XYZ file of C-alpha atoms in Angstrom:
512
model
C 106.108 90.883 97.524
C 106.515 90.149 101.170
C 106.624 92.156 104.372
C 109.293 91.930 107.002
C 110.603 94.056 109.779
C 113.959 94.021 111.521
C 113.562 92.439 114.968
C 113.616 95.078 117.668
C 115.731 94.801 120.838
C 114.058 92.672 123.414
C 113.986 93.653 127.086
C 113.164 91.350 129.913
C 112.460 91.819 133.586
C 112.916 89.606 136.627
C 109.845 87.921 138.002
C 109.680 87.670 141.776
C 108.549 84.333 143.137
C 106.871 84.925 146.456
C 107.241 81.836 148.558
C 105.578 81.592 151.961
C 107.887 79.898 154.446
C 108.210 79.329 158.170
C 111.087 81.799 158.441
C 108.942 84.795 157.530
C 108.665 87.055 154.486
C 111.303 86.656 151.776
C 113.785 89.327 150.849
C 112.314 91.896 148.388
C 113.520 91.379 144.798
C 116.507 93.375 143.688
C 115.573 95.553 140.675
C 117.520 94.809 137.524
C 119.984 97.543 136.617
C 119.158 99.628 133.563
C 120.826 98.135 130.521
C 121.135 99.685 127.108
C 120.477 97.366 124.190
C 123.608 96.175 122.426
C 124.638 98.272 119.422
C 123.256 97.295 116.022
C 125.950 95.244 114.246
C 127.463 96.656 111.078
C 129.539 93.654 110.005
C 127.957 90.722 108.181
C 128.916 87.341 109.590
C 128.600 83.901 108.058
C 127.896 82.978 104.456
C 125.406 84.397 101.999
C 122.354 82.165 101.394
C 122.228 79.945 98.283
C 121.674 81.865 95.056
C 123.062 85.136 96.457
C 126.429 86.193 95.054
C 128.660 89.236 95.385
C 129.653 91.112 98.510
C 128.251 93.351 101.232
C 127.689 96.791 99.697
C 126.227 98.649 102.688
C 124.030 98.339 105.750
C 120.754 100.191 106.232
C 120.376 100.802 109.983
C 122.409 102.642 112.590
C 123.937 106.087 112.988
C 126.613 105.463 110.367
C 124.287 103.931 107.770
C 123.894 107.211 105.803
C 120.532 106.205 104.308
C 117.087 107.748 104.002
C 115.197 108.412 107.238
C 112.284 106.245 106.057
C 114.289 103.275 107.311
C 113.953 104.640 110.848
C 110.159 104.422 110.729
C 109.077 103.288 114.226
C 106.422 101.036 112.651
C 108.967 99.390 110.384
C 109.159 99.253 106.592
C 108.181 96.888 103.796
C 110.743 96.181 101.085
C 109.942 94.867 97.608
C 112.182 94.354 94.561
C 111.460 96.347 91.387
C 113.824 95.602 88.519
C 117.227 96.714 89.806
C 115.847 98.700 92.748
C 114.167 98.243 96.110
C 110.827 99.847 96.932
C 110.972 100.794 100.612
C 107.518 101.571 102.007
C 106.679 103.063 105.384
C 104.773 100.806 107.736
C 102.862 103.729 109.190
C 101.869 105.884 106.191
C 101.729 105.970 102.406
C 105.336 107.086 102.033
C 107.784 105.338 99.686
C 111.401 105.415 98.565
C 112.769 103.812 95.390
C 116.320 102.839 96.314
C 118.870 101.848 93.645
C 120.109 98.438 94.750
C 123.633 98.753 93.355
C 124.515 102.323 94.317
C 122.094 103.190 97.128
C 120.936 106.309 95.290
C 117.386 107.565 95.863
C 115.610 107.226 92.501
C 112.218 108.543 93.659
C 110.476 109.374 96.905
C 107.018 110.611 97.693
C 103.655 110.078 99.321
C 101.250 107.899 97.346
C 99.127 104.799 97.680
C 100.854 101.732 96.273
C 98.380 99.629 94.246
C 100.608 96.844 92.944
C 102.948 95.837 90.145
C 102.561 95.663 86.379
C 104.933 95.723 83.393
C 105.852 98.209 80.690
C 105.650 97.511 76.940
C 108.950 95.605 77.080
C 107.984 93.464 80.059
C 110.014 95.363 82.679
C 108.323 95.795 86.091
C 106.577 99.060 86.983
C 104.766 100.400 90.041
C 101.066 101.298 90.052
C 100.501 104.311 92.309
C 97.722 106.741 93.245
C 98.462 110.248 94.490
C 96.667 112.227 97.192
C 94.157 113.495 94.591
C 93.240 109.878 93.758
C 94.911 110.170 90.337
C 96.717 107.092 89.068
C 100.287 107.170 87.793
C 102.921 104.576 86.946
C 106.607 104.614 87.929
C 109.404 102.720 86.236
C 112.155 100.921 88.132
C 114.415 103.921 87.425
C 112.020 106.290 89.197
C 110.810 107.933 85.994
C 107.105 108.548 85.392
C 105.969 105.982 82.812
C 102.316 106.949 82.481
C 99.491 109.095 83.788
C 95.921 109.150 82.455
C 95.199 111.454 79.516
C 91.501 111.421 80.406
C 89.591 110.497 83.530
C 88.876 106.770 83.543
C 91.889 105.696 81.474
C 93.423 102.476 82.835
C 97.006 101.237 82.601
C 97.436 97.700 81.263
C 100.804 96.055 80.555
C 102.444 99.052 78.882
C 99.399 100.611 77.205
C 96.318 102.520 78.318
C 92.741 101.334 77.856
C 89.842 103.741 77.489
C 86.546 102.009 78.245
C 83.032 103.315 77.668
C 81.749 105.760 80.264
C 80.271 104.013 83.328
C 81.596 100.668 82.109
C 80.627 97.632 84.221
C 81.122 93.875 83.803
C 77.347 93.499 83.598
C 77.266 95.982 80.671
C 80.648 95.462 79.001
C 79.846 96.642 75.471
C 80.627 99.934 73.775
C 83.492 101.902 72.256
C 87.032 101.022 73.344
C 90.415 102.596 72.579
C 93.929 101.286 73.180
C 96.474 104.099 73.640
C 100.216 104.312 74.059
C 101.681 105.824 77.226
C 101.723 109.289 75.601
C 97.957 109.124 75.031
C 98.151 108.530 71.269
C 95.615 106.091 69.865
C 96.867 102.690 68.728
C 93.518 101.104 67.910
C 89.816 101.812 68.456
C 86.869 99.473 68.007
C 83.295 98.846 69.105
C 82.472 95.806 71.189
C 78.959 94.942 70.039
C 76.511 92.798 72.019
C 76.013 89.294 70.722
C 73.213 89.252 68.127
C 69.842 88.064 69.317
C 68.803 84.539 68.186
C 66.787 84.559 64.984
C 63.099 83.809 65.178
C 61.786 80.507 63.876
C 60.327 82.068 60.759
C 63.645 83.678 59.878
C 65.432 80.381 60.333
C 63.021 78.629 57.984
C 63.526 81.317 55.368
C 67.274 80.866 55.650
C 66.981 77.111 55.184
C 64.807 77.523 52.105
C 67.264 80.003 50.619
C 70.125 77.622 51.250
C 68.304 74.822 49.469
C 67.565 77.093 46.539
C 71.160 78.323 46.283
C 72.528 74.796 46.387
C 74.690 72.664 48.605
C 77.736 74.863 48.114
C 76.184 77.876 49.864
C 74.841 75.638 52.643
C 78.315 74.280 53.301
C 79.661 77.838 53.424
C 77.084 78.771 56.087
C 77.979 75.682 58.111
C 81.661 76.555 57.924
C 80.966 80.111 59.079
C 78.858 78.827 61.971
C 81.572 76.383 63.032
C 84.156 79.158 62.809
C 82.092 81.410 65.058
C 81.550 78.630 67.614
C 85.309 78.093 67.931
C 86.076 81.778 68.310
C 87.293 82.366 64.781
C 85.003 85.334 64.097
C 87.459 88.276 63.847
C 84.655 90.837 64.111
C 83.650 89.678 67.587
C 85.785 91.860 69.876
C 85.893 92.131 73.681
C 87.493 93.813 76.687
C 91.329 94.067 76.847
C 92.704 91.783 79.578
C 96.390 91.367 78.661
C 99.001 93.007 76.434
C 102.478 91.897 75.381
C 104.650 93.402 72.684
C 102.281 94.582 69.949
C 99.465 92.170 70.835
C 96.322 92.748 72.879
C 94.142 89.908 74.171
C 90.386 90.516 74.322
C 87.837 88.698 76.477
C 84.442 88.626 74.778
C 82.615 87.258 77.828
C 81.502 84.078 76.050
C 84.528 81.917 76.965
C 86.433 83.058 73.881
C 89.722 84.996 73.930
C 90.928 86.767 70.787
C 94.361 88.243 70.091
C 94.620 91.351 67.892
C 97.571 93.328 66.592
C 98.634 96.747 67.875
C 101.261 97.142 65.163
C 100.779 100.574 63.559
C 100.789 98.991 60.075
C 97.933 96.565 60.809
C 96.325 97.721 64.055
C 93.294 95.630 64.947
C 94.171 92.710 62.697
C 92.878 89.435 64.151
C 95.812 87.172 64.993
C 94.345 84.118 66.712
C 91.577 82.898 68.989
C 91.026 80.237 71.607
C 87.584 79.088 72.760
C 86.242 76.672 75.341
C 84.564 74.767 72.511
C 87.847 74.032 70.731
C 88.024 70.251 70.444
C 91.799 70.168 70.893
C 91.476 71.668 74.373
C 89.508 68.568 75.411
C 87.472 70.405 78.043
C 85.152 67.505 78.819
C 81.539 68.049 79.796
C 78.855 70.249 78.349
C 77.622 72.654 81.023
C 78.456 75.094 82.317
C 80.984 76.331 79.747
C 84.420 76.807 81.401
C 85.535 80.377 82.030
C 89.102 81.269 80.916
C 91.422 83.008 83.347
C 94.635 84.495 81.926
C 97.346 83.544 84.411
C 100.037 85.443 82.541
C 102.418 85.684 79.608
C 105.752 84.060 80.466
C 109.131 84.038 78.736
C 110.516 80.524 78.361
C 114.150 79.761 79.233
C 116.590 79.200 76.366
C 119.156 76.583 77.467
C 120.837 76.666 74.068
C 121.477 80.409 74.341
C 122.863 79.997 77.856
C 125.241 77.214 76.787
C 126.458 79.252 73.840
C 127.068 82.268 76.086
C 129.093 80.135 78.500
C 131.185 78.671 75.693
C 131.942 82.151 74.377
C 132.652 83.441 77.871
C 129.967 86.092 77.497
C 127.898 86.708 80.614
C 125.974 89.578 79.069
C 124.024 87.708 76.386
C 120.787 87.610 78.382
C 119.270 90.570 76.515
C 119.618 88.824 73.148
C 118.283 85.618 74.646
C 115.249 87.431 76.051
C 114.481 88.917 72.645
C 114.631 85.514 70.953
C 112.990 83.475 73.709
C 109.454 82.271 72.925
C 106.604 83.424 75.129
C 103.759 81.343 76.478
C 100.231 82.502 77.294
C 98.941 80.389 80.179
C 95.198 79.985 80.690
C 93.203 78.280 83.426
C 89.710 77.080 82.490
C 87.401 76.865 85.509
C 83.822 75.936 86.285
C 81.987 75.067 89.507
C 82.414 71.593 90.979
C 84.806 70.387 88.285
C 88.608 70.195 88.145
C 90.164 73.151 86.367
C 92.378 72.716 83.306
C 95.560 74.564 82.315
C 96.287 75.235 78.646
C 99.451 76.845 77.245
C 99.509 78.676 73.925
C 102.225 80.247 71.820
C 102.046 84.017 72.196
C 102.716 84.600 68.488
C 100.152 82.287 66.903
C 97.992 80.900 69.735
C 99.093 77.352 68.926
C 98.155 74.901 71.679
C 101.362 73.753 73.362
C 99.916 71.490 76.049
C 96.973 70.888 78.366
C 97.181 69.852 82.010
C 94.167 68.878 84.157
C 94.564 70.134 87.728
C 93.880 67.864 90.669
C 90.941 69.844 92.068
C 88.588 72.723 91.511
C 89.734 76.328 91.580
C 87.586 79.461 91.958
C 85.757 80.416 88.795
C 87.276 83.575 87.370
C 85.158 86.553 86.436
C 85.071 87.554 82.808
C 87.094 90.666 81.919
C 89.536 90.290 84.833
C 93.086 91.349 84.020
C 95.783 88.693 83.758
C 97.408 87.362 86.912
C 96.715 85.238 89.984
C 97.530 85.837 93.674
C 100.478 83.873 95.001
C 101.794 82.818 91.599
C 105.607 82.622 91.382
C 107.656 82.057 88.227
C 111.329 81.139 87.973
C 112.447 82.132 84.482
C 115.793 80.296 84.776
C 114.129 76.882 84.906
C 110.709 77.669 83.446
C 109.050 76.546 86.685
C 105.697 78.057 87.670
C 104.599 77.690 91.297
C 100.805 77.790 91.242
C 98.499 77.855 94.311
C 95.689 75.280 94.414
C 92.337 75.847 96.100
C 91.664 72.120 96.404
C 93.249 68.764 95.655
C 96.172 66.876 97.157
C 98.601 69.824 97.105
C 98.358 73.425 98.264
C 100.767 74.476 95.502
C 102.154 72.713 92.429
C 105.325 73.433 90.472
C 104.569 73.202 86.752
C 107.175 72.823 84.003
C 105.980 75.574 81.685
C 107.803 74.096 78.677
C 106.713 70.460 78.988
C 103.368 70.974 80.724
C 104.098 68.561 83.575
C 103.849 68.832 87.354
C 107.355 68.687 88.779
C 106.351 68.570 92.447
C 103.728 69.764 94.874
C 103.463 71.015 98.424
C 101.294 68.392 100.122
C 99.020 69.170 103.037
C 101.765 67.999 105.404
C 104.045 70.632 103.868
C 101.462 73.376 104.308
C 103.667 75.167 106.819
C 105.992 76.139 103.936
C 105.004 79.482 102.419
C 107.004 80.274 99.253
C 107.650 84.018 98.987
C 109.686 84.643 95.824
C 111.820 83.015 93.125
C 115.388 83.751 92.092
C 118.072 81.991 90.028
C 116.442 78.558 89.925
C 115.391 78.660 93.590
C 112.249 79.314 95.622
C 112.625 81.067 98.983
C 109.945 80.494 101.572
C 109.100 80.608 105.257
C 108.750 77.354 107.170
C 106.828 77.146 110.431
C 106.828 74.209 112.807
C 106.259 73.566 116.493
C 109.680 71.964 116.855
C 111.936 74.333 114.931
C 109.918 77.552 115.066
C 109.979 79.934 112.108
C 112.864 79.900 109.666
C 113.574 80.300 105.970
C 114.022 77.479 103.476
C 115.528 77.580 100.003
C 114.138 74.994 97.575
C 115.446 73.859 94.203
C 112.817 75.002 91.687
C 112.986 71.812 89.615
C 113.180 69.165 92.342
C 111.909 70.759 95.607
C 115.182 69.636 97.193
C 116.122 71.755 100.215
C 119.373 73.510 99.279
C 119.377 75.935 102.198
C 117.930 75.535 105.705
C 120.042 76.798 108.607
C 120.847 80.150 106.965
C 123.188 82.806 108.323
C 120.732 85.526 107.313
C 117.148 85.918 106.210
C 116.638 86.847 102.538
C 114.003 89.596 102.501
C 114.043 90.528 98.803
C 116.127 89.978 95.647
C 116.202 92.255 92.616
C 116.515 91.290 88.949
C 120.158 92.387 89.154
C 120.900 89.845 91.900
C 121.042 92.307 94.795
C 119.530 91.035 98.020
C 118.415 92.434 101.359
C 119.810 90.123 104.042
C 118.489 90.500 107.587
C 120.885 89.514 110.373
C 120.918 90.516 114.057
C 118.593 93.560 113.798
C 120.455 94.802 110.732
C 119.715 94.886 107.019
C 122.611 94.365 104.629
C 122.567 94.971 100.870
C 124.478 92.106 99.271
C 125.259 91.600 95.598
C 127.416 92.576 92.625
C 129.172 95.929 92.738
C 128.295 98.658 90.232
C 131.634 97.966 88.545
C 130.728 94.293 88.108
C 127.411 95.230 86.516
C 129.164 97.686 84.208
C 131.599 94.993 83.064
C 128.983 92.269 82.543
C 126.007 94.150 81.111
C 127.157 95.246 77.614
C 127.399 92.232 75.303
C 129.813 94.112 73.016
C 132.071 95.313 75.813
C 130.974 98.959 75.715
C 130.882 100.538 79.151
C 127.659 101.845 80.666
C 127.226 104.715 83.073
C 128.009 103.215 86.524
C 125.474 105.525 88.128
C 122.694 104.017 86.025
C 123.342 100.252 86.080
C 121.013 98.206 83.965
C 120.284 94.538 84.066
C 118.176 92.214 82.004
C 114.753 91.650 83.538
C 113.679 88.179 84.618
C 110.174 86.821 85.125
C 110.367 85.995 88.809
C 106.732 87.205 89.601
C 104.808 86.556 86.335
């Protein structure tokens, strides 16, 4: 999400230069005549920036704009994409409008505090809001209410609700937990028990004697159980929910072990897989302190084969099927003080280690029980490229190939004036600042960092999942993109028409 305001009309005055001369006082300056600012343009000129396709659908400022009065806010507005809509937020108060990008219809408007973005159970973006009574609620991209708490203290997390123990705190994380659906019905409940206290020396001796008496077979069984527990395989060791996708919830137990459990109604709570800092295959070198896992997100990988097949068949609407079949990756960052952090990628279905990637420098140590996500992270789902900020090292940001686990490129310190803002269609859009050229927008190829757009006709403020963009040009905002009729023709894979007043588009993973 980024903030931008339409440049206001600039006025200038004449400065009198008083020059003392031998001929006496100079003539007094002639006041500049009153001039009205030029009218706000309503015609888009030039070409659309790279990655933006379609046509001008409407403009948002001026007497003939026929749009909501929030766009006339004297303190400006902030615009953010949400699925196939734009969230337009007042710069002066907690007032918002959800504006359908294709049709311009108002989907929702109201006064509330905007707390950020999340996803629903299918991975579509939602808005986290708080009303004037300090009650949380969640809005979908269509303006419909997705969730509100059934009881005080319920928290929304990736399409479900989490009910923690009363007066829960990270320092005292244990107790009874429940995972609920958005209607408040229970999916799974469990008790997160504290880790058992170490046995006293006498008890340990008794255990060793019993093992010797029972034979080597029982001793080997105990050793296997101990090894399983050390690597996070103990299914009875639960934790605090930190991420959810599909019918899976990921628990953080606070001991550098993450465990995935099922939310399927037929086997709710079943242990699916675990990953621990002590796993040998992670190759987290060193002994102390134990690295802390941070869940960066769950990302859908691109499917080139599906895209090629769709092109051969002439079907542009096969994205939904591709999204359903595309594998998902859980990305973790393992951090500890004064040591380079390490990225590990795991299959979302089975936790299988896909790759590890040591980062160039240290990154802040995450707190246990933090929800998934990282500030400034950008993901381009078309190319599987993750742009990841770095707190130290040779680059301020690195572009990671999420499929291969390799660094594609990095923004070096010399490139620090480039601030990537969002991703769309295989491209990263960012602001570039320099003493020579001033401020302007750059468009970078996500895979190569090649500059594909520099001297742009308009500034790209936001782009929705449906490909609609806000283009700022000469004090005017233009909505540019496919028409509702185009969306209706392309969306259904079987050719069935959709309601043009409710255009749908397949979600992408631009912001992780």
